Amino acid sequence: QVQLVESGGGLVQAGGSLSLSCAASGRTFENYAVGWFRQATGKEREFVAAISGSGGSADYLDSVAGRSIISRDNAKNTGYLQMNILKPEDTAVYFCAARWGEPLRGQYDYWGRGTQVTVSS
């Protein structure tokens, strides 16, 4: 099985930046797409970004596109989400997820436990 552990969350002021990391287990990390999702209090989970196993393709939620960068380092079995120009509405628990194959917006099999991102105004 794939085990995922997020890190990098915290409290940041609006307009600031944060870099989230997702450390994964396994020797075949490059075969898994990595996705990032978030869930604000009282809201449903939503897709944020995803990246293909090779890192060659990426997909972003419209509200974060242009100010976020998803990346990965397969040699380190780690995925990343760099978020810039953060807004209070970005406040949520952020989860990383993995699935075999394409970087879709759903149908992920493995999930981390989440890391809290809080953006103050």
PDB file of C-alpha atoms in Angstrom:
ATOM      1  CA  GLN A   1       0.000   0.000   0.000  1.00  0.00           C
ATOM      2  CA  VAL A   2       0.961   3.626  -0.423  1.00  0.00           C
ATOM      3  CA  GLN A   3       1.287   5.692   2.704  1.00  0.00           C
ATOM      4  CA  LEU A   4       1.198   9.470   2.463  1.00  0.00           C
ATOM      5  CA  VAL A   5       2.165  12.077   5.027  1.00  0.00           C
ATOM      6  CA  GLU A   6       1.545  15.783   4.482  1.00  0.00           C
ATOM      7  CA  SER A   7       3.561  18.562   6.055  1.00  0.00           C
ATOM      8  CA  GLY A   8       4.059  22.291   5.693  1.00  0.00           C
ATOM      9  CA  GLY A   9       0.701  23.602   6.809  1.00  0.00           C
ATOM     10  CA  GLY A  10       0.382  26.445   9.242  1.00  0.00           C
ATOM     11  CA  LEU A  11      -0.799  29.983   9.784  1.00  0.00           C
ATOM     12  CA  VAL A  12       0.040  32.576   7.160  1.00  0.00           C
ATOM     13  CA  GLN A  13      -1.145  36.098   6.426  1.00  0.00           C
ATOM     14  CA  ALA A  14      -3.144  36.875   3.318  1.00  0.00           C
ATOM     15  CA  GLY A  15      -0.815  37.488   0.396  1.00  0.00           C
ATOM     16  CA  GLY A  16       1.799  35.168   1.800  1.00  0.00           C
ATOM     17  CA  SER A  17       3.073  31.844   0.552  1.00  0.00           C
ATOM     18  CA  LEU A  18       3.212  28.309   1.805  1.00  0.00           C
ATOM     19  CA  SER A  19       4.782  25.116   0.513  1.00  0.00           C
ATOM     20  CA  LEU A  20       3.139  21.800   1.295  1.00  0.00           C
ATOM     21  CA  SER A  21       4.915  18.470   1.032  1.00  0.00           C
ATOM     22  CA  CYS A  22       3.593  14.949   0.634  1.00  0.00           C
ATOM     23  CA  ALA A  23       6.013  12.175   1.526  1.00  0.00           C
ATOM     24  CA  ALA A  24       5.100   8.804   0.040  1.00  0.00           C
ATOM     25  CA  SER A  25       6.202   5.248   0.629  1.00  0.00           C
ATOM     26  CA  GLY A  26       6.977   2.658  -2.033  1.00  0.00           C
ATOM     27  CA  ARG A  27       9.362   2.023  -4.903  1.00  0.00           C
ATOM     28  CA  THR A  28       6.879   2.766  -7.703  1.00  0.00           C
ATOM     29  CA  PHE A  29       5.954   6.310  -6.748  1.00  0.00           C
ATOM     30  CA  GLU A  30       6.534   7.434 -10.342  1.00  0.00           C
ATOM     31  CA  ASN A  31       3.562   5.325 -11.479  1.00  0.00           C
ATOM     32  CA  TYR A  32       1.144   7.226  -9.270  1.00  0.00           C
ATOM     33  CA  ALA A  33      -0.466  10.538  -9.968  1.00  0.00           C
ATOM     34  CA  VAL A  34      -0.518  12.819  -6.938  1.00  0.00           C
ATOM     35  CA  GLY A  35      -3.495  14.988  -6.173  1.00  0.00           C
ATOM     36  CA  TRP A  36      -4.131  17.721  -3.638  1.00  0.00           C
ATOM     37  CA  PHE A  37      -7.558  18.301  -2.139  1.00  0.00           C
ATOM     38  CA  ARG A  38      -8.872  20.584   0.559  1.00  0.00           C
ATOM     39  CA  GLN A  39     -11.818  20.666   2.890  1.00  0.00           C
ATOM     40  CA  ALA A  40     -12.911  23.785   4.705  1.00  0.00           C
ATOM     41  CA  THR A  41     -14.978  23.548   7.864  1.00  0.00           C
ATOM     42  CA  GLY A  42     -18.590  22.816   6.982  1.00  0.00           C
ATOM     43  CA  LYS A  43     -17.785  22.378   3.294  1.00  0.00           C
ATOM     44  CA  GLU A  44     -17.309  19.400   1.034  1.00  0.00           C
ATOM     45  CA  ARG A  45     -13.890  18.283  -0.079  1.00  0.00           C
ATOM     46  CA  GLU A  46     -12.734  19.874  -3.320  1.00  0.00           C
ATOM     47  CA  PHE A  47     -10.016  19.198  -5.830  1.00  0.00           C
ATOM     48  CA  VAL A  48      -7.076  21.607  -5.836  1.00  0.00           C
ATOM     49  CA  ALA A  49      -4.407  20.235  -8.171  1.00  0.00           C
ATOM     50  CA  ALA A  50      -2.973  17.032  -9.586  1.00  0.00           C
ATOM     51  CA  ILE A  51       0.230  15.986 -11.300  1.00  0.00           C
ATOM     52  CA  SER A  52       1.091  12.983 -13.440  1.00  0.00           C
ATOM     53  CA  GLY A  53       3.596  10.363 -12.379  1.00  0.00           C
ATOM     54  CA  SER A  54       6.326  11.785 -14.588  1.00  0.00           C
ATOM     55  CA  GLY A  55       5.524  15.356 -13.634  1.00  0.00           C
ATOM     56  CA  GLY A  56       4.779  16.177 -17.260  1.00  0.00           C
ATOM     57  CA  SER A  57       1.121  17.085 -16.835  1.00  0.00           C
ATOM     58  CA  ALA A  58      -0.701  19.124 -14.234  1.00  0.00           C
ATOM     59  CA  ASP A  59      -4.247  20.247 -13.547  1.00  0.00           C
ATOM     60  CA  TYR A  60      -5.433  23.039 -11.252  1.00  0.00           C
ATOM     61  CA  LEU A  61      -8.625  24.277  -9.721  1.00  0.00           C
ATOM     62  CA  ASP A  62      -9.413  27.584 -11.446  1.00  0.00           C
ATOM     63  CA  SER A  63      -9.273  29.579  -8.218  1.00  0.00           C
ATOM     64  CA  VAL A  64      -5.673  28.538  -7.531  1.00  0.00           C
ATOM     65  CA  ALA A  65      -4.355  28.350 -11.086  1.00  0.00           C
ATOM     66  CA  GLY A  66      -1.741  31.012 -11.728  1.00  0.00           C
ATOM     67  CA  ARG A  67      -0.750  31.322  -8.095  1.00  0.00           C
ATOM     68  CA  SER A  68      -0.028  27.688  -7.269  1.00  0.00           C
ATOM     69  CA  ILE A  69       2.516  25.215  -8.567  1.00  0.00           C
ATOM     70  CA  ILE A  70       2.268  21.475  -8.147  1.00  0.00           C
ATOM     71  CA  SER A  71       5.472  19.493  -8.517  1.00  0.00           C
ATOM     72  CA  ARG A  72       7.129  16.271  -7.492  1.00  0.00           C
ATOM     73  CA  ASP A  73      10.548  14.775  -6.913  1.00  0.00           C
ATOM     74  CA  ASN A  74      10.332  11.071  -7.618  1.00  0.00           C
ATOM     75  CA  ALA A  75      13.852  10.451  -6.363  1.00  0.00           C
ATOM     76  CA  LYS A  76      12.621  11.665  -2.976  1.00  0.00           C
ATOM     77  CA  ASN A  77       9.164  10.051  -3.219  1.00  0.00           C
ATOM     78  CA  THR A  78       7.692  13.453  -2.489  1.00  0.00           C
ATOM     79  CA  GLY A  79       5.003  15.640  -3.985  1.00  0.00           C
ATOM     80  CA  TYR A  80       4.695  19.375  -3.412  1.00  0.00           C
ATOM     81  CA  LEU A  81       2.154  22.134  -3.631  1.00  0.00           C
ATOM     82  CA  GLN A  82       3.511  25.684  -3.609  1.00  0.00           C
ATOM     83  CA  MET A  83       0.780  28.209  -2.900  1.00  0.00           C
ATOM     84  CA  ASN A  84       1.316  31.927  -3.383  1.00  0.00           C
ATOM     85  CA  ILE A  85      -0.823  35.014  -2.824  1.00  0.00           C
ATOM     86  CA  LEU A  86      -2.847  33.093  -0.299  1.00  0.00           C
ATOM     87  CA  LYS A  87      -6.348  34.254   0.529  1.00  0.00           C
ATOM     88  CA  PRO A  88      -8.549  33.647   3.574  1.00  0.00           C
ATOM     89  CA  GLU A  89     -10.761  31.453   1.416  1.00  0.00           C
ATOM     90  CA  ASP A  90      -7.800  29.089   0.981  1.00  0.00           C
ATOM     91  CA  THR A  91      -8.168  28.150   4.644  1.00  0.00           C
ATOM     92  CA  ALA A  92      -8.820  24.417   4.859  1.00  0.00           C
ATOM     93  CA  VAL A  93      -7.344  21.076   5.721  1.00  0.00           C
ATOM     94  CA  TYR A  94      -5.228  20.054   2.751  1.00  0.00           C
ATOM     95  CA  PHE A  95      -4.894  16.402   1.823  1.00  0.00           C
ATOM     96  CA  CYS A  96      -2.576  14.727  -0.613  1.00  0.00           C
ATOM     97  CA  ALA A  97      -3.717  11.634  -2.446  1.00  0.00           C
ATOM     98  CA  ALA A  98      -2.343   9.108  -4.914  1.00  0.00           C
ATOM     99  CA  ARG A  99      -3.823   6.964  -7.652  1.00  0.00           C
ATOM    100  CA  TRP A 100      -2.344   4.597 -10.192  1.00  0.00           C
ATOM    101  CA  GLY A 101      -2.398   6.201 -13.596  1.00  0.00           C
ATOM    102  CA  GLU A 102      -3.693   9.556 -14.766  1.00  0.00           C
ATOM    103  CA  PRO A 103      -3.941  12.788 -12.741  1.00  0.00           C
ATOM    104  CA  LEU A 104      -7.709  12.919 -12.486  1.00  0.00           C
ATOM    105  CA  ARG A 105      -9.872  15.083 -10.248  1.00  0.00           C
ATOM    106  CA  GLY A 106     -11.181  12.133  -8.300  1.00  0.00           C
ATOM    107  CA  GLN A 107     -10.971   8.368  -7.819  1.00  0.00           C
ATOM    108  CA  TYR A 108      -7.912   8.436  -5.596  1.00  0.00           C
ATOM    109  CA  ASP A 109      -7.102   5.334  -3.602  1.00  0.00           C
ATOM    110  CA  TYR A 110      -4.595   6.518  -1.034  1.00  0.00           C
ATOM    111  CA  TRP A 111      -4.885   9.516   1.244  1.00  0.00           C
ATOM    112  CA  GLY A 112      -2.853  11.328   3.808  1.00  0.00           C
ATOM    113  CA  ARG A 113      -4.324  12.542   7.065  1.00  0.00           C
ATOM    114  CA  GLY A 114      -4.183  16.200   6.118  1.00  0.00           C
ATOM    115  CA  THR A 115      -2.427  19.365   7.180  1.00  0.00           C
ATOM    116  CA  GLN A 116      -4.163  22.546   8.299  1.00  0.00           C
ATOM    117  CA  VAL A 117      -3.653  25.732   6.308  1.00  0.00           C
ATOM    118  CA  THR A 118      -5.023  28.879   7.884  1.00  0.00           C
ATOM    119  CA  VAL A 119      -4.836  32.213   6.082  1.00  0.00           C
ATOM    120  CA  SER A 120      -5.540  35.258   8.206  1.00  0.00           C
ATOM    121  CA  SER A 121      -6.812  38.577   6.887  1.00  0.00           C
TER     122      SER A 121
END
